[in-house]
Amino acid sequence: MSVTHASAPPAGPHDITPAPPARAPRRNRSGIWRTAGFHLSAGLLSALWLLPIALVLVTSTRSFDDVAAHGVGSLPHSFTLDGFRQAWVDGGQQRALINSLLVTVPTVLLSLLLASTAAFALSRYDLPLRRTLLLLMLGGNLLPPQILLVPVSKLSEMLGLYDSLYALIGVQVGFGVGFYVFVLHGFMRAIPSEIQQAAVIDGAGPWQIYTRIIMPLAKPAMAALSALSFTWIFNDLLWAITVLRTDSQMPITASLIGLQGQYVSMWNVIAAGSVIAAAPTVVVFLKFQRHFVAGLNLGAVK
């Protein structure tokens, strides 16, 4: 007995059943909550960190009568820049800022020049006792500066540099070069040796290799160290009050302490002086921000 199978009619162009749409992957609710919690926590920490800065900025633009009548933490009822004038002229902030710049700019330039040349020699050439020198430089930065206050003060007196900006420059250079050498040595050592070998084949000497090859490649690290060293030196107070005595020689940080003693209850003047003292470091950081971030990311991705 034969079984006859009926053949199915050919499918038309409109008879094709569309495939069911692919379901979108479900979002992980726990991941969403973690992300929201992270952003909320970061936002609260940022607001907590920015709140004192905003309070200082608002207080610096208020009048003394407003602050005295309503309190420091109240909403402003006035706007004036007289506090900046008093801090700048009467409080001696103008001279103090000039002193800070006269110390900070030469110190940064001299420190990075010495540190870059030393790091270049220690990282690119097989010098004797190279590791020992690096360990000594690193160990010098581990010493607390408080134990060296009296020796540094006595040494500056013996050299005839006490109560001068030259003494402060020398101290800042001496205590900063070791750390800068250690940082630059690690960066310069990571530069491929084939680049230096090609330059030597072309007839370049050590000075040409340093100025034309190594230093351009070390620009991110130098920019990051420039921003950091400028901030550290400009904001330093310990060494300033150690080797300086005269008020006319004091930098901005020491002058700010004198401003607090001069204008005890005039919080608008003190806040204005704090803004003046912080402005140069903010400007430098914003100027070198791109290079600073690049310097922090060095070595993160090979």
Short mmCIF file of C-alpha atoms in Angstrom, two decimals:
data_model
loop_
_atom_site.label_atom_id
_atom_site.label_comp_id
_atom_site.label_asym_id
_atom_site.label_seq_id
_atom_site.Cartn_x
_atom_site.Cartn_y
_atom_site.Cartn_z
CA MET A 1 0.00 0.00 0.00
CA SER A 2 1.48 3.30 -0.98
CA VAL A 3 1.16 6.41 1.09
CA THR A 4 0.78 9.61 -0.79
CA HIS A 5 2.29 12.73 0.78
CA ALA A 6 0.78 16.01 -0.23
CA SER A 7 3.42 18.53 -1.13
CA ALA A 8 3.18 21.87 0.70
CA PRO A 9 2.53 24.88 -1.46
CA PRO A 10 5.50 27.16 -2.05
CA ALA A 11 5.81 29.97 0.46
CA GLY A 12 5.05 33.39 -0.84
CA PRO A 13 7.04 36.51 -0.12
CA HIS A 14 4.56 37.52 2.58
CA ASP A 15 4.28 34.12 4.25
CA ILE A 16 7.68 34.20 6.02
CA THR A 17 7.14 34.32 9.76
CA PRO A 18 9.39 36.99 11.30
CA ALA A 19 11.77 35.84 14.00
CA PRO A 20 10.89 36.97 17.50
CA PRO A 21 12.84 40.05 18.53
CA ALA A 22 15.84 39.42 20.72
CA ARG A 23 15.22 40.34 24.28
CA ALA A 24 17.36 43.13 25.63
CA PRO A 25 19.60 41.98 28.44
CA ARG A 26 18.21 42.83 31.82
CA ARG A 27 20.19 45.40 33.71
CA ASN A 28 21.75 44.29 36.87
CA ARG A 29 19.84 46.11 39.58
CA SER A 30 22.63 45.69 42.08
CA GLY A 31 25.06 47.32 39.65
CA ILE A 32 22.70 50.24 39.16
CA TRP A 33 22.41 50.73 42.91
CA ARG A 34 26.18 50.53 43.32
CA THR A 35 26.69 53.14 40.61
CA ALA A 36 24.07 55.43 42.12
CA GLY A 37 25.58 54.98 45.56
CA PHE A 38 29.05 55.78 44.25
CA HIS A 39 27.92 58.97 42.53
CA LEU A 40 25.91 60.03 45.57
CA SER A 41 28.85 59.45 47.90
CA ALA A 42 31.28 61.22 45.56
CA GLY A 43 28.88 64.15 45.23
CA LEU A 44 28.50 64.46 49.00
CA LEU A 45 32.27 64.29 49.54
CA SER A 46 32.84 66.90 46.82
CA ALA A 47 30.25 69.21 48.38
CA LEU A 48 31.81 68.69 51.81
CA TRP A 49 35.25 69.53 50.39
CA LEU A 50 34.03 72.58 48.46
CA LEU A 51 31.93 73.99 51.30
CA PRO A 52 34.85 75.59 53.24
CA ILE A 53 36.24 77.04 50.00
CA ALA A 54 32.89 78.56 49.13
CA LEU A 55 32.58 79.92 52.67
CA VAL A 56 35.98 81.62 52.42
CA LEU A 57 35.16 83.10 49.01
CA VAL A 58 31.81 84.46 50.21
CA THR A 59 33.29 85.82 53.44
CA SER A 60 36.07 87.62 51.56
CA THR A 61 33.49 89.66 49.63
CA ARG A 62 31.43 90.68 52.67
CA SER A 63 31.87 93.82 54.74
CA PHE A 64 33.02 93.76 58.33
CA ASP A 65 29.72 95.15 59.56
CA ASP A 66 27.84 92.38 57.75
CA VAL A 67 30.01 89.65 59.25
CA ALA A 68 29.87 91.19 62.74
CA ALA A 69 26.11 91.61 62.66
CA HIS A 70 25.04 88.30 61.12
CA GLY A 71 27.97 85.95 61.75
CA VAL A 72 30.46 84.20 59.50
CA GLY A 73 28.17 81.33 58.54
CA SER A 74 25.16 83.45 57.61
CA LEU A 75 24.03 84.39 54.14
CA PRO A 76 25.78 87.49 52.74
CA HIS A 77 23.99 90.82 53.01
CA SER A 78 26.69 92.89 51.31
CA PHE A 79 29.30 92.73 48.59
CA THR A 80 32.59 94.60 48.70
CA LEU A 81 36.23 94.08 47.73
CA ASP A 82 37.54 96.27 50.52
CA GLY A 83 38.83 93.21 52.37
CA PHE A 84 41.16 92.43 49.47
CA ARG A 85 42.47 96.01 49.51
CA GLN A 86 43.15 95.87 53.23
CA ALA A 87 44.92 92.52 52.97
CA TRP A 88 46.88 93.55 49.88
CA VAL A 89 48.02 97.00 51.00
CA ASP A 90 47.62 97.36 54.75
CA GLY A 91 48.28 93.72 55.57
CA GLY A 92 51.48 93.46 53.52
CA GLN A 93 50.24 90.70 51.21
CA GLN A 94 51.66 92.44 48.15
CA ARG A 95 55.26 92.30 49.38
CA ALA A 96 54.77 88.81 50.78
CA LEU A 97 53.48 87.51 47.46
CA ILE A 98 56.49 88.97 45.66
CA ASN A 99 58.80 87.27 48.17
CA SER A 100 57.05 83.93 47.63
CA LEU A 101 57.43 84.21 43.87
CA LEU A 102 61.09 85.27 44.21
CA VAL A 103 61.69 82.09 46.18
CA THR A 104 59.40 79.64 44.40
CA VAL A 105 60.19 80.30 40.73
CA PRO A 106 64.02 80.11 40.98
CA THR A 107 63.78 77.14 43.33
CA VAL A 108 61.56 75.17 40.95
CA LEU A 109 63.76 75.93 37.94
CA LEU A 110 67.03 75.18 39.72
CA SER A 111 65.72 72.04 41.43
CA LEU A 112 64.34 70.52 38.23
CA LEU A 113 67.50 71.42 36.31
CA LEU A 114 69.74 69.69 38.84
CA ALA A 115 67.35 66.77 39.27
CA SER A 116 66.93 66.17 35.55
CA THR A 117 70.67 66.16 34.86
CA ALA A 118 71.35 63.84 37.80
CA ALA A 119 68.49 61.52 36.83
CA PHE A 120 69.74 61.45 33.24
CA ALA A 121 73.22 60.41 34.31
CA LEU A 122 72.01 57.82 36.81
CA SER A 123 69.43 56.28 34.49
CA ARG A 124 71.19 56.27 31.12
CA TYR A 125 74.79 55.48 32.10
CA ASP A 126 76.36 52.73 34.16
CA LEU A 127 77.87 54.84 36.94
CA PRO A 128 79.58 53.36 40.00
CA LEU A 129 77.52 53.33 43.21
CA ARG A 130 74.44 54.34 41.24
CA ARG A 131 72.03 52.36 43.39
CA THR A 132 73.67 53.63 46.58
CA LEU A 133 73.24 57.25 45.49
CA LEU A 134 69.57 56.69 44.73
CA LEU A 135 68.99 55.05 48.10
CA LEU A 136 70.73 57.96 49.86
CA MET A 137 68.53 60.47 48.03
CA LEU A 138 65.42 58.50 48.90
CA GLY A 139 66.51 58.06 52.51
CA GLY A 140 67.07 61.79 52.87
CA ASN A 141 63.42 62.43 52.04
CA LEU A 142 62.31 60.00 54.74
CA LEU A 143 63.86 62.07 57.52
CA PRO A 144 61.37 64.31 59.35
CA PRO A 145 62.32 67.94 58.73
CA GLN A 146 61.71 68.86 62.38
CA ILE A 147 64.97 67.22 63.49
CA LEU A 148 66.93 69.42 61.07
CA LEU A 149 65.50 72.82 62.01
CA VAL A 150 68.27 73.78 64.41
CA PRO A 151 71.17 72.54 62.22
CA VAL A 152 69.78 74.33 59.17
CA SER A 153 69.31 77.55 61.12
CA LYS A 154 72.85 77.40 62.54
CA LEU A 155 74.33 76.56 59.14
CA SER A 156 72.61 79.52 57.49
CA GLU A 157 74.01 81.79 60.22
CA MET A 158 77.54 80.44 59.70
CA LEU A 159 77.29 81.03 55.95
CA GLY A 160 76.01 84.56 56.44
CA LEU A 161 72.73 83.81 54.65
CA TYR A 162 70.37 83.93 57.62
CA ASP A 163 67.29 86.13 57.18
CA SER A 164 67.65 86.26 53.41
CA LEU A 165 65.72 84.76 50.55
CA TYR A 166 68.90 83.04 49.34
CA ALA A 167 68.90 80.90 52.47
CA LEU A 168 65.32 79.84 51.87
CA ILE A 169 66.07 79.04 48.22
CA GLY A 170 69.07 76.91 49.21
CA VAL A 171 67.07 74.98 51.80
CA GLN A 172 64.20 74.30 49.41
CA VAL A 173 66.56 73.13 46.66
CA GLY A 174 68.54 70.91 49.01
CA PHE A 175 65.51 69.16 50.43
CA GLY A 176 63.67 68.79 47.12
CA VAL A 177 66.28 67.57 44.65
CA GLY A 178 66.48 64.05 46.10
CA PHE A 179 62.79 63.33 45.58
CA TYR A 180 62.78 64.85 42.09
CA VAL A 181 65.79 62.74 41.08
CA PHE A 182 64.10 59.59 42.33
CA VAL A 183 60.93 60.31 40.32
CA LEU A 184 62.70 61.36 37.12
CA HIS A 185 65.09 58.43 37.32
CA GLY A 186 62.22 55.97 37.16
CA PHE A 187 60.71 57.74 34.16
CA MET A 188 63.95 58.23 32.20
CA ARG A 189 64.97 54.64 32.81
CA ALA A 190 61.79 53.46 31.07
CA ILE A 191 62.74 55.25 27.84
CA PRO A 192 63.92 52.62 25.31
CA SER A 193 67.69 52.43 25.01
CA GLU A 194 67.42 52.04 21.23
CA ILE A 195 66.56 55.74 20.97
CA GLN A 196 69.79 56.71 22.70
CA GLN A 197 71.81 54.20 20.71
CA ALA A 198 70.48 55.61 17.44
CA ALA A 199 71.45 59.10 18.56
CA VAL A 200 74.96 57.93 19.47
CA ILE A 201 75.32 56.36 16.02
CA ASP A 202 74.34 59.70 14.49
CA GLY A 203 77.13 61.37 16.44
CA ALA A 204 75.15 62.94 19.30
CA GLY A 205 76.97 63.57 22.55
CA PRO A 206 75.61 63.32 26.11
CA TRP A 207 74.46 66.96 26.19
CA GLN A 208 72.65 66.63 22.86
CA ILE A 209 71.00 63.39 23.98
CA TYR A 210 69.89 65.10 27.19
CA THR A 211 68.52 68.27 25.61
CA ARG A 212 67.13 66.97 22.30
CA ILE A 213 65.92 63.46 23.14
CA ILE A 214 65.47 62.76 26.84
CA MET A 215 64.06 66.10 27.95
CA PRO A 216 61.36 66.32 25.22
CA LEU A 217 60.27 62.78 26.11
CA ALA A 218 60.26 63.66 29.82
CA LYS A 219 58.01 66.68 29.34
CA PRO A 220 54.93 65.13 31.06
CA ALA A 221 56.96 64.12 34.10
CA MET A 222 58.66 67.52 34.27
CA ALA A 223 55.32 69.32 34.03
CA ALA A 224 53.82 67.19 36.80
CA LEU A 225 56.82 67.80 39.05
CA SER A 226 56.73 71.51 38.23
CA ALA A 227 53.13 71.80 39.43
CA LEU A 228 53.81 69.74 42.56
CA SER A 229 57.03 71.50 43.49
CA PHE A 230 55.51 74.94 42.93
CA THR A 231 52.64 74.06 45.25
CA TRP A 232 54.90 72.59 47.94
CA ILE A 233 57.41 75.43 47.93
CA PHE A 234 54.85 78.21 47.66
CA ASN A 235 52.80 76.83 50.55
CA ASP A 236 55.78 76.04 52.78
CA LEU A 237 55.81 77.66 56.20
CA LEU A 238 58.23 75.59 58.28
CA TRP A 239 61.48 76.53 56.53
CA ALA A 240 60.39 80.13 56.07
CA ILE A 241 60.05 80.77 59.80
CA THR A 242 63.28 78.80 60.40
CA VAL A 243 65.70 80.82 58.27
CA LEU A 244 63.85 84.16 58.10
CA ARG A 245 63.25 86.73 60.81
CA THR A 246 62.33 90.09 59.29
CA ASP A 247 58.69 90.67 58.35
CA SER A 248 59.70 92.24 55.03
CA GLN A 249 61.38 88.96 54.00
CA MET A 250 58.52 86.66 54.92
CA PRO A 251 56.62 84.78 52.17
CA ILE A 252 52.86 84.71 51.78
CA THR A 253 52.24 81.85 54.21
CA ALA A 254 54.09 83.48 57.10
CA SER A 255 52.53 86.83 56.25
CA LEU A 256 49.09 85.22 56.48
CA ILE A 257 49.79 84.31 60.10
CA GLY A 258 50.74 87.91 60.78
CA LEU A 259 47.56 89.01 59.05
CA GLN A 260 45.51 86.87 61.42
CA GLY A 261 47.21 88.53 64.36
CA GLN A 262 46.72 92.00 62.93
CA TYR A 263 43.05 91.57 62.00
CA VAL A 264 41.91 89.28 64.79
CA SER A 265 38.15 89.61 64.39
CA MET A 266 38.00 90.94 60.81
CA TRP A 267 37.19 87.65 59.14
CA ASN A 268 36.56 89.25 55.77
CA VAL A 269 40.16 90.54 55.62
CA ILE A 270 41.58 87.21 56.76
CA ALA A 271 39.48 85.37 54.18
CA ALA A 272 40.62 87.78 51.47
CA GLY A 273 44.24 87.17 52.43
CA SER A 274 43.66 83.42 52.22
CA VAL A 275 42.23 83.78 48.72
CA ILE A 276 45.24 85.86 47.65
CA ALA A 277 47.60 83.23 49.08
CA ALA A 278 45.82 80.36 47.29
CA ALA A 279 45.36 82.03 43.90
CA PRO A 280 48.88 81.43 42.43
CA THR A 281 48.85 77.69 43.14
CA VAL A 282 45.38 77.36 41.60
CA VAL A 283 46.53 79.18 38.47
CA VAL A 284 49.62 76.97 38.15
CA PHE A 285 47.60 73.78 38.59
CA LEU A 286 45.06 74.84 35.96
CA LYS A 287 47.90 75.76 33.61
CA PHE A 288 49.65 72.40 33.98
CA GLN A 289 46.52 70.31 34.50
CA ARG A 290 46.76 68.44 31.20
CA HIS A 291 50.44 67.62 31.68
CA PHE A 292 49.88 66.88 35.36
CA VAL A 293 47.22 64.25 34.61
CA ALA A 294 49.44 62.79 31.88
CA GLY A 295 52.30 62.58 34.34
CA LEU A 296 50.15 60.73 36.85
CA ASN A 297 49.11 58.22 34.18
CA LEU A 298 52.67 57.46 33.11
CA GLY A 299 53.27 53.77 33.10
CA ALA A 300 49.62 52.88 33.63
CA VAL A 301 49.30 51.44 30.13
CA LYS A 302 52.20 49.80 28.39
#
